[in-house]
C-alpha cells in the first residue's frame, strides 16, 4: 500500500504504519486506540491541518472519497446496517487532537440503547486518547499488536 | 443564484427555494425547520440518495466542498469558534429523512452544558421533523417567513 519510509502523523503524534489500513497520497484510514464500537476508525488528512476549512479542495475531496472507500467495507465486515460520520471541528465541538479527522462508526440496531449516547462515547474516548497521548503514558486499552491485527483484517478488505 | 424553475427536494419533501441559501449543480444548503442551535443548517445532495456510499465521486466532492464553502461564513456570522459536522447515514445512525444530508452546527463554548447533548438534540429535532413532514401537519416551530428571512441573511454572506 505504501512505501516502507511512509510516515503518518496525527496531530503531534507519530502513527505506526501497522495501524493504517488504507491510504492515498492525501489521506489515511487507521484503527482507533480506544474504539467506541467494533469498526470505529478514523480517516485523517495526511497534512496536519487543524480545521476542516483549512483543507485544500483536493484534500477535502480525497478525505471524503477515502471515507467512502472505507465505509461500505467496514459496514459489511461488521454486519452493520448504518454508519455515523462525524467531524468534531475545533475544541468547542469536542475535538481533542487538533488534526482534521472523520470518525466512522458502523451502527446496528440497539448498539446504543439511546442512539445518541454514541457521541458521548466518542468524546469520552477522544478525551482519554488525548490524555493518554499527551502524557505519553504506556497505559492503553489495546495493545499495538491487537491494533495491528485489526488493521491487517481491514487491509484485507481491499485486496 | 438559481433559475426560477429550480426545484429542491429533501427525501420525499419539496423544499421551497426561499429556504435555500447556497447551491451548486449537485448540492444545496438550506436552513433548518427546527434548528438545534443558531446557524444549524443542512447540506444536501441534489439527487435523492439514501446512503452516503451511493453518492458518485463528483457528488461526494461537491457535497463537502459546499459544506466547506458554507461553514466558515456561518461560524463567523454566529461568532462561533468550532463546528460540528455529522452525517447520520441510515436509520440505525438516527437518519430520519432518507436523503444524504450533512448537519452543520456552529459551536461555542458552553452552548451545551454537556458537549454531547447536541447529538441528542439533533436526533430529537430530526425525528420531530420527519413526524411533521410525514404527517403533513401545519404545526411548525418556525414559520416559512422566519426561515426565508434567515436564508436571506445567509445568502448575503456570499455576495
mmCIF file of C-alpha atoms in Angstrom:
data_model
loop_
_atom_site.group_PDB
_atom_site.id
_atom_site.type_symbol
_atom_site.label_atom_id
_atom_site.label_comp_id
_atom_site.label_asym_id
_atom_site.label_seq_id
_atom_site.Cartn_x
_atom_site.Cartn_y
_atom_site.Cartn_z
ATOM 1 C CA UNK A 1 0.000 0.000 0.000
ATOM 2 C CA UNK A 2 2.701 2.471 0.986
ATOM 3 C CA UNK A 3 6.480 2.658 0.878
ATOM 4 C CA UNK A 4 8.432 1.449 3.889
ATOM 5 C CA UNK A 5 9.518 5.001 4.515
ATOM 6 C CA UNK A 6 5.998 6.437 4.653
ATOM 7 C CA UNK A 7 5.193 8.084 7.936
ATOM 8 C CA UNK A 8 1.843 9.118 9.325
ATOM 9 C CA UNK A 9 1.154 11.750 11.905
ATOM 10 C CA UNK A 10 -1.974 12.541 13.857
ATOM 11 C CA UNK A 11 -1.617 15.966 15.388
ATOM 12 C CA UNK A 12 1.622 15.852 17.336
ATOM 13 C CA UNK A 13 1.675 12.043 17.374
ATOM 14 C CA UNK A 14 3.522 9.657 15.097
ATOM 15 C CA UNK A 15 1.304 6.814 13.929
ATOM 16 C CA UNK A 16 2.879 3.458 13.247
ATOM 17 C CA UNK A 17 2.015 2.342 9.750
ATOM 18 C CA UNK A 18 0.919 -1.055 11.056
ATOM 19 C CA UNK A 19 -2.189 0.768 12.305
ATOM 20 C CA UNK A 20 -3.012 2.277 8.920
ATOM 21 C CA UNK A 21 -5.137 0.055 6.702
ATOM 22 C CA UNK A 22 -5.825 2.300 3.750
ATOM 23 C CA UNK A 23 -4.092 5.346 2.384
ATOM 24 C CA UNK A 24 -3.871 7.727 -0.526
ATOM 25 C CA UNK A 25 -1.329 10.488 -1.160
ATOM 26 C CA UNK A 26 -3.560 12.916 0.782
ATOM 27 C CA UNK A 27 -5.429 10.832 3.392
ATOM 28 C CA UNK A 28 -5.193 7.708 5.507
ATOM 29 C CA UNK A 29 -7.529 5.462 7.470
ATOM 30 C CA UNK A 30 -6.395 3.991 10.774
ATOM 31 C CA UNK A 31 -7.751 1.857 13.559
ATOM 32 C CA UNK A 32 -8.561 3.504 16.831
ATOM 33 C CA UNK A 33 -6.739 3.198 20.128
ATOM 34 C CA UNK A 34 -9.993 3.100 22.035
ATOM 35 C CA UNK A 35 -12.872 2.313 19.710
ATOM 36 C CA UNK A 36 -16.362 3.055 20.913
ATOM 37 C CA UNK A 37 -17.817 0.261 18.766
ATOM 38 C CA UNK A 38 -16.338 -2.513 16.597
ATOM 39 C CA UNK A 39 -15.069 -0.905 13.401
ATOM 40 C CA UNK A 40 -14.803 2.619 14.817
ATOM 41 C CA UNK A 41 -11.989 4.030 12.690
ATOM 42 C CA UNK A 42 -10.550 7.437 11.855
ATOM 43 C CA UNK A 43 -9.914 8.940 8.435
ATOM 44 C CA UNK A 44 -7.311 11.710 8.613
ATOM 45 C CA UNK A 45 -5.727 14.164 6.247
ATOM 46 C CA UNK A 46 -2.045 13.454 5.635
ATOM 47 C CA UNK A 47 -1.206 17.088 6.191
ATOM 48 C CA UNK A 48 -1.564 18.324 9.728
ATOM 49 C CA UNK A 49 -4.472 20.732 9.441
ATOM 50 C CA UNK A 50 -6.470 21.776 12.471
ATOM 51 C CA UNK A 51 -9.731 22.912 10.976
ATOM 52 C CA UNK A 52 -11.818 21.443 8.161
ATOM 53 C CA UNK A 53 -11.980 24.779 6.357
ATOM 54 C CA UNK A 54 -8.186 24.794 6.068
ATOM 55 C CA UNK A 55 -8.088 21.695 3.896
ATOM 56 C CA UNK A 56 -7.489 22.352 0.215
ATOM 57 C CA UNK A 57 -10.210 21.361 -2.245
ATOM 58 C CA UNK A 58 -8.154 18.328 -3.256
ATOM 59 C CA UNK A 59 -7.658 17.297 0.356
ATOM 60 C CA UNK A 60 -11.356 17.753 1.117
ATOM 61 C CA UNK A 61 -12.390 15.550 -1.782
ATOM 62 C CA UNK A 62 -9.753 12.964 -1.063
ATOM 63 C CA UNK A 63 -10.649 12.753 2.625
ATOM 64 C CA UNK A 64 -14.286 12.010 1.889
ATOM 65 C CA UNK A 65 -13.589 9.727 -1.072
ATOM 66 C CA UNK A 66 -11.324 7.797 1.298
ATOM 67 C CA UNK A 67 -14.156 7.664 3.836
ATOM 68 C CA UNK A 68 -16.474 6.399 1.108
ATOM 69 C CA UNK A 69 -13.938 3.794 0.024
ATOM 70 C CA UNK A 70 -13.627 2.524 3.567
ATOM 71 C CA UNK A 71 -17.134 2.802 4.988
ATOM 72 C CA UNK A 72 -19.047 0.253 2.922
ATOM 73 C CA UNK A 73 -16.445 -2.440 3.562
ATOM 74 C CA UNK A 74 -16.465 -1.741 7.298
ATOM 75 C CA UNK A 75 -20.235 -1.794 7.447
ATOM 76 C CA UNK A 76 -20.401 -5.161 5.706
ATOM 77 C CA UNK A 77 -17.486 -6.622 7.646
ATOM 78 C CA UNK A 78 -19.128 -5.753 10.946
ATOM 79 C CA UNK A 79 -22.574 -6.769 9.685
ATOM 80 C CA UNK A 80 -23.856 -3.302 10.467
ATOM 81 C CA UNK A 81 -26.729 -1.517 8.762
ATOM 82 C CA UNK A 82 -25.905 2.186 9.132
ATOM 83 C CA UNK A 83 -22.928 4.470 9.674
ATOM 84 C CA UNK A 84 -22.182 7.539 11.727
ATOM 85 C CA UNK A 85 -19.762 10.082 10.239
ATOM 86 C CA UNK A 86 -18.645 12.947 12.442
ATOM 87 C CA UNK A 87 -16.024 15.666 12.374
ATOM 88 C CA UNK A 88 -15.560 17.442 15.670
ATOM 89 C CA UNK A 89 -14.054 20.560 14.160
ATOM 90 C CA UNK A 90 -12.466 22.667 16.847
ATOM 91 C CA UNK A 91 -12.275 22.369 20.635
ATOM 92 C CA UNK A 92 -15.813 23.631 21.275
ATOM 93 C CA UNK A 93 -17.086 20.751 19.130
ATOM 94 C CA UNK A 94 -15.223 18.177 21.215
ATOM 95 C CA UNK A 95 -12.071 17.922 19.083
ATOM 96 C CA UNK A 96 -9.167 16.790 21.245
ATOM 97 C CA UNK A 97 -6.451 16.055 18.700
ATOM 98 C CA UNK A 98 -6.028 19.210 16.574
ATOM 99 C CA UNK A 99 -5.808 17.438 13.210
ATOM 100 C CA UNK A 100 -8.815 17.024 10.908
ATOM 101 C CA UNK A 101 -10.255 13.532 11.255
ATOM 102 C CA UNK A 102 -13.523 11.832 10.464
ATOM 103 C CA UNK A 103 -14.913 9.364 12.950
ATOM 104 C CA UNK A 104 -16.628 6.483 11.122
ATOM 105 C CA UNK A 105 -18.723 4.091 13.187
ATOM 106 C CA UNK A 106 -20.624 1.098 11.861
ATOM 107 C CA UNK A 107 -24.032 1.130 13.522
ATOM 108 C CA UNK A 108 -26.503 -1.601 14.342
ATOM 109 C CA UNK A 109 -29.936 -1.579 15.784
ATOM 110 C CA UNK A 110 -29.643 -1.350 19.537
ATOM 111 C CA UNK A 111 -25.867 -0.811 19.632
ATOM 112 C CA UNK A 112 -26.516 2.050 21.968
ATOM 113 C CA UNK A 113 -29.690 1.943 23.983
ATOM 114 C CA UNK A 114 -30.070 5.654 23.456
ATOM 115 C CA UNK A 115 -28.883 6.230 19.892
ATOM 116 C CA UNK A 116 -27.163 9.456 20.850
ATOM 117 C CA UNK A 117 -25.010 8.044 23.584
ATOM 118 C CA UNK A 118 -22.563 7.189 20.838
ATOM 119 C CA UNK A 119 -21.451 10.796 20.597
ATOM 120 C CA UNK A 120 -20.874 10.991 24.275
ATOM 121 C CA UNK A 121 -18.812 7.843 23.960
ATOM 122 C CA UNK A 122 -16.759 9.306 21.084
ATOM 123 C CA UNK A 123 -15.963 12.412 23.073
ATOM 124 C CA UNK A 124 -15.083 10.487 26.169
ATOM 125 C CA UNK A 125 -12.746 8.201 24.271
ATOM 126 C CA UNK A 126 -11.148 11.054 22.382
ATOM 127 C CA UNK A 127 -10.548 12.863 25.624
ATOM 128 C CA UNK A 128 -8.925 9.774 27.085
ATOM 129 C CA UNK A 129 -6.884 9.388 23.910
ATOM 130 C CA UNK A 130 -5.534 12.883 24.148
ATOM 131 C CA UNK A 131 -4.722 12.493 27.796
ATOM 132 C CA UNK A 132 -3.001 9.252 27.035
ATOM 133 C CA UNK A 133 -1.046 10.641 24.132
ATOM 134 C CA UNK A 134 -0.227 13.942 25.740
ATOM 135 C CA UNK A 135 1.059 12.352 28.854
ATOM 136 C CA UNK A 136 2.858 9.755 26.813
ATOM 137 C CA UNK A 137 1.882 7.134 29.293
ATOM 138 C CA UNK A 138 2.082 3.475 28.475
ATOM 139 C CA UNK A 139 -1.390 2.563 29.671
ATOM 140 C CA UNK A 140 -3.577 1.535 26.772
ATOM 141 C CA UNK A 141 -6.948 -0.038 26.300
ATOM 142 C CA UNK A 142 -5.500 -2.061 23.447
ATOM 143 C CA UNK A 143 -2.024 -3.288 22.650
ATOM 144 C CA UNK A 144 -0.214 -2.294 19.462
ATOM 145 C CA UNK A 145 -0.365 -5.933 18.412
ATOM 146 C CA UNK A 146 -4.109 -6.048 18.827
ATOM 147 C CA UNK A 147 -4.484 -2.854 16.838
ATOM 148 C CA UNK A 148 -2.113 -4.006 14.104
ATOM 149 C CA UNK A 149 -4.079 -7.250 13.840
ATOM 150 C CA UNK A 150 -7.281 -5.293 13.331
ATOM 151 C CA UNK A 151 -5.590 -3.128 10.713
ATOM 152 C CA UNK A 152 -4.484 -6.325 8.928
ATOM 153 C CA UNK A 153 -8.076 -7.545 8.839
ATOM 154 C CA UNK A 154 -9.264 -4.269 7.354
ATOM 155 C CA UNK A 155 -6.365 -4.117 4.894
ATOM 156 C CA UNK A 156 -7.506 -7.471 3.551
ATOM 157 C CA UNK A 157 -10.894 -5.957 2.697
ATOM 158 C CA UNK A 158 -9.205 -4.005 -0.086
ATOM 159 C CA UNK A 159 -7.473 -6.943 -1.774
ATOM 160 C CA UNK B 1 -28.294 32.012 -7.546
ATOM 161 C CA UNK B 2 -30.606 29.603 -9.306
ATOM 162 C CA UNK B 3 -33.198 29.725 -12.038
ATOM 163 C CA UNK B 4 -36.806 30.391 -11.066
ATOM 164 C CA UNK B 5 -37.660 26.904 -12.163
ATOM 165 C CA UNK B 6 -35.122 25.197 -9.943
ATOM 166 C CA UNK B 7 -36.690 22.785 -7.505
ATOM 167 C CA UNK B 8 -35.170 21.188 -4.445
ATOM 168 C CA UNK B 9 -36.237 18.004 -2.773
ATOM 169 C CA UNK B 10 -35.301 16.537 0.585
ATOM 170 C CA UNK B 11 -36.321 12.905 0.631
ATOM 171 C CA UNK B 12 -39.990 12.878 -0.269
ATOM 172 C CA UNK B 13 -40.408 16.584 0.539
ATOM 173 C CA UNK B 14 -40.344 19.555 -1.777
ATOM 174 C CA UNK B 15 -38.204 22.378 -0.415
ATOM 175 C CA UNK B 16 -39.141 25.931 -1.246
ATOM 176 C CA UNK B 17 -36.198 27.704 -2.787
ATOM 177 C CA UNK B 18 -36.632 30.612 -0.400
ATOM 178 C CA UNK B 19 -35.137 28.289 2.228
ATOM 179 C CA UNK B 20 -32.053 27.500 0.158
ATOM 180 C CA UNK B 21 -29.207 29.944 0.612
ATOM 181 C CA UNK B 22 -26.434 28.335 -1.420
ATOM 182 C CA UNK B 23 -26.453 25.822 -4.216
ATOM 183 C CA UNK B 24 -24.368 24.164 -6.885
ATOM 184 C CA UNK B 25 -25.494 21.857 -9.694
ATOM 185 C CA UNK B 26 -25.035 18.874 -7.336
ATOM 186 C CA UNK B 27 -25.704 20.159 -3.803
ATOM 187 C CA UNK B 28 -27.626 22.757 -1.836
ATOM 188 C CA UNK B 29 -27.542 24.298 1.624
ATOM 189 C CA UNK B 30 -30.770 25.114 3.413
ATOM 190 C CA UNK B 31 -31.959 26.460 6.726
ATOM 191 C CA UNK B 32 -33.494 24.064 9.167
ATOM 192 C CA UNK B 33 -37.123 23.810 10.210
ATOM 193 C CA UNK B 34 -36.158 23.203 13.806
ATOM 194 C CA UNK B 35 -32.563 24.210 14.393
ATOM 195 C CA UNK B 36 -30.838 22.911 17.492
ATOM 196 C CA UNK B 37 -28.562 25.956 17.649
ATOM 197 C CA UNK B 38 -28.359 29.264 15.742
ATOM 198 C CA UNK B 39 -26.893 28.509 12.321
ATOM 199 C CA UNK B 40 -27.746 24.795 12.330
ATOM 200 C CA UNK B 41 -28.141 24.148 8.606
ATOM 201 C CA UNK B 42 -28.267 21.156 6.299
ATOM 202 C CA UNK B 43 -26.199 20.499 3.186
ATOM 203 C CA UNK B 44 -27.934 18.003 0.890
ATOM 204 C CA UNK B 45 -27.187 16.272 -2.356
ATOM 205 C CA UNK B 46 -29.437 17.438 -5.194
ATOM 206 C CA UNK B 47 -30.095 13.855 -6.197
ATOM 207 C CA UNK B 48 -32.208 11.860 -3.796
ATOM 208 C CA UNK B 49 -29.709 9.318 -2.496
ATOM 209 C CA UNK B 50 -30.319 7.446 0.733
ATOM 210 C CA UNK B 51 -26.844 6.385 1.743
ATOM 211 C CA UNK B 52 -23.532 8.232 1.592
ATOM 212 C CA UNK B 53 -21.853 5.367 -0.251
ATOM 213 C CA UNK B 54 -24.349 5.755 -3.092
ATOM 214 C CA UNK B 55 -23.185 9.260 -3.974
ATOM 215 C CA UNK B 56 -20.990 9.483 -7.058
ATOM 216 C CA UNK B 57 -17.423 10.730 -6.616
ATOM 217 C CA UNK B 58 -18.463 14.079 -8.085
ATOM 218 C CA UNK B 59 -21.425 14.334 -5.718
ATOM 219 C CA UNK B 60 -19.281 13.387 -2.731
ATOM 220 C CA UNK B 61 -16.726 16.075 -3.521
ATOM 221 C CA UNK B 62 -19.326 18.674 -4.294
ATOM 222 C CA UNK B 63 -21.296 17.985 -1.111
ATOM 223 C CA UNK B 64 -18.245 18.544 1.076
ATOM 224 C CA UNK B 65 -16.898 21.467 -0.922
ATOM 225 C CA UNK B 66 -20.317 23.039 -0.453
ATOM 226 C CA UNK B 67 -20.091 22.354 3.277
ATOM 227 C CA UNK B 68 -16.649 23.963 3.293
ATOM 228 C CA UNK B 69 -17.943 26.969 1.366
ATOM 229 C CA UNK B 70 -20.739 27.448 3.862
ATOM 230 C CA UNK B 71 -19.212 26.551 7.204
ATOM 231 C CA UNK B 72 -16.643 29.307 7.680
ATOM 232 C CA UNK B 73 -19.197 32.009 6.899
ATOM 233 C CA UNK B 74 -21.709 30.526 9.311
ATOM 234 C CA UNK B 75 -19.141 30.203 12.044
ATOM 235 C CA UNK B 76 -18.100 33.838 11.709
ATOM 236 C CA UNK B 77 -21.664 35.085 11.323
ATOM 237 C CA UNK B 78 -22.720 33.394 14.541
ATOM 238 C CA UNK B 79 -19.489 34.348 16.303
ATOM 239 C CA UNK B 80 -18.809 30.694 16.967
ATOM 240 C CA UNK B 81 -15.410 29.060 17.409
ATOM 241 C CA UNK B 82 -15.924 25.463 16.280
ATOM 242 C CA UNK B 83 -18.210 23.393 14.085
ATOM 243 C CA UNK B 84 -19.896 20.024 14.302
ATOM 244 C CA UNK B 85 -20.356 18.092 11.039
ATOM 245 C CA UNK B 86 -22.430 14.933 11.137
ATOM 246 C CA UNK B 87 -23.986 12.549 8.658
ATOM 247 C CA UNK B 88 -26.462 10.145 10.212
ATOM 248 C CA UNK B 89 -26.207 7.583 7.443
ATOM 249 C CA UNK B 90 -29.027 5.094 7.713
ATOM 250 C CA UNK B 91 -31.815 4.559 10.230
ATOM 251 C CA UNK B 92 -29.628 2.884 12.856
ATOM 252 C CA UNK B 93 -27.492 6.039 12.907
ATOM 253 C CA UNK B 94 -30.505 8.249 13.591
ATOM 254 C CA UNK B 95 -31.292 9.243 9.998
ATOM 255 C CA UNK B 96 -34.967 10.145 9.710
ATOM 256 C CA UNK B 97 -35.191 11.655 6.243
ATOM 257 C CA UNK B 98 -33.723 9.112 3.789
ATOM 258 C CA UNK B 99 -31.693 11.576 1.742
ATOM 259 C CA UNK B 100 -27.978 12.206 2.341
ATOM 260 C CA UNK B 101 -27.508 15.386 4.343
ATOM 261 C CA UNK B 102 -24.779 16.912 6.459
ATOM 262 C CA UNK B 103 -25.761 18.647 9.678
ATOM 263 C CA UNK B 104 -23.524 21.685 10.237
ATOM 264 C CA UNK B 105 -23.689 23.370 13.637
ATOM 265 C CA UNK B 106 -21.685 26.415 14.720
ATOM 266 C CA UNK B 107 -20.398 25.694 18.215
ATOM 267 C CA UNK B 108 -19.474 27.947 21.096
ATOM 268 C CA UNK B 109 -18.049 27.306 24.469
ATOM 269 C CA UNK B 110 -20.869 26.275 26.778
ATOM 270 C CA UNK B 111 -23.557 26.078 24.076
ATOM 271 C CA UNK B 112 -24.484 22.728 25.509
ATOM 272 C CA UNK B 113 -23.676 22.094 29.108
ATOM 273 C CA UNK B 114 -22.663 18.580 28.207
ATOM 274 C CA UNK B 115 -20.985 18.904 24.821
ATOM 275 C CA UNK B 116 -22.585 15.712 23.556
ATOM 276 C CA UNK B 117 -26.161 16.678 24.239
ATOM 277 C CA UNK B 118 -26.058 18.327 20.846
ATOM 278 C CA UNK B 119 -26.357 14.974 19.106
ATOM 279 C CA UNK B 120 -29.304 14.033 21.191
ATOM 280 C CA UNK B 121 -30.838 17.349 20.227
ATOM 281 C CA UNK B 122 -30.159 16.739 16.509
ATOM 282 C CA UNK B 123 -31.841 13.371 16.614
ATOM 283 C CA UNK B 124 -34.791 14.636 18.554
ATOM 284 C CA UNK B 125 -35.326 17.505 16.139
ATOM 285 C CA UNK B 126 -34.908 15.304 13.093
ATOM 286 C CA UNK B 127 -37.442 12.897 14.496
ATOM 287 C CA UNK B 128 -39.876 15.727 15.039
ATOM 288 C CA UNK B 129 -39.150 16.969 11.525
ATOM 289 C CA UNK B 130 -39.989 13.638 9.997
ATOM 290 C CA UNK B 131 -43.157 13.329 12.005
ATOM 291 C CA UNK B 132 -44.112 16.815 10.981
ATOM 292 C CA UNK B 133 -43.354 16.220 7.325
ATOM 293 C CA UNK B 134 -44.770 12.733 7.188
ATOM 294 C CA UNK B 135 -47.989 13.716 8.768
ATOM 295 C CA UNK B 136 -48.056 16.893 6.720
ATOM 296 C CA UNK B 137 -49.305 18.786 9.708
ATOM 297 C CA UNK B 138 -49.223 22.532 9.802
ATOM 298 C CA UNK B 139 -47.652 22.846 13.227
ATOM 299 C CA UNK B 140 -44.186 24.302 12.942
ATOM 300 C CA UNK B 141 -41.573 25.609 15.302
ATOM 301 C CA UNK B 142 -40.803 28.319 12.773
ATOM 302 C CA UNK B 143 -42.825 29.987 10.074
ATOM 303 C CA UNK B 144 -41.816 29.886 6.417
ATOM 304 C CA UNK B 145 -41.299 33.630 6.592
ATOM 305 C CA UNK B 146 -38.937 33.323 9.509
ATOM 306 C CA UNK B 147 -36.987 30.629 7.714
ATOM 307 C CA UNK B 148 -36.888 32.555 4.449
ATOM 308 C CA UNK B 149 -35.592 35.582 6.349
ATOM 309 C CA UNK B 150 -32.791 33.500 7.805
ATOM 310 C CA UNK B 151 -31.962 32.117 4.364
ATOM 311 C CA UNK B 152 -31.793 35.713 3.071
ATOM 312 C CA UNK B 153 -29.288 36.594 5.778
ATOM 313 C CA UNK B 154 -27.106 33.625 4.875
ATOM 314 C CA UNK B 155 -27.430 34.272 1.151
ATOM 315 C CA UNK B 156 -25.998 37.723 1.750
ATOM 316 C CA UNK B 157 -22.856 36.138 3.192
ATOM 317 C CA UNK B 158 -21.944 35.006 -0.307
ATOM 318 C CA UNK B 159 -22.272 38.371 -2.025
#
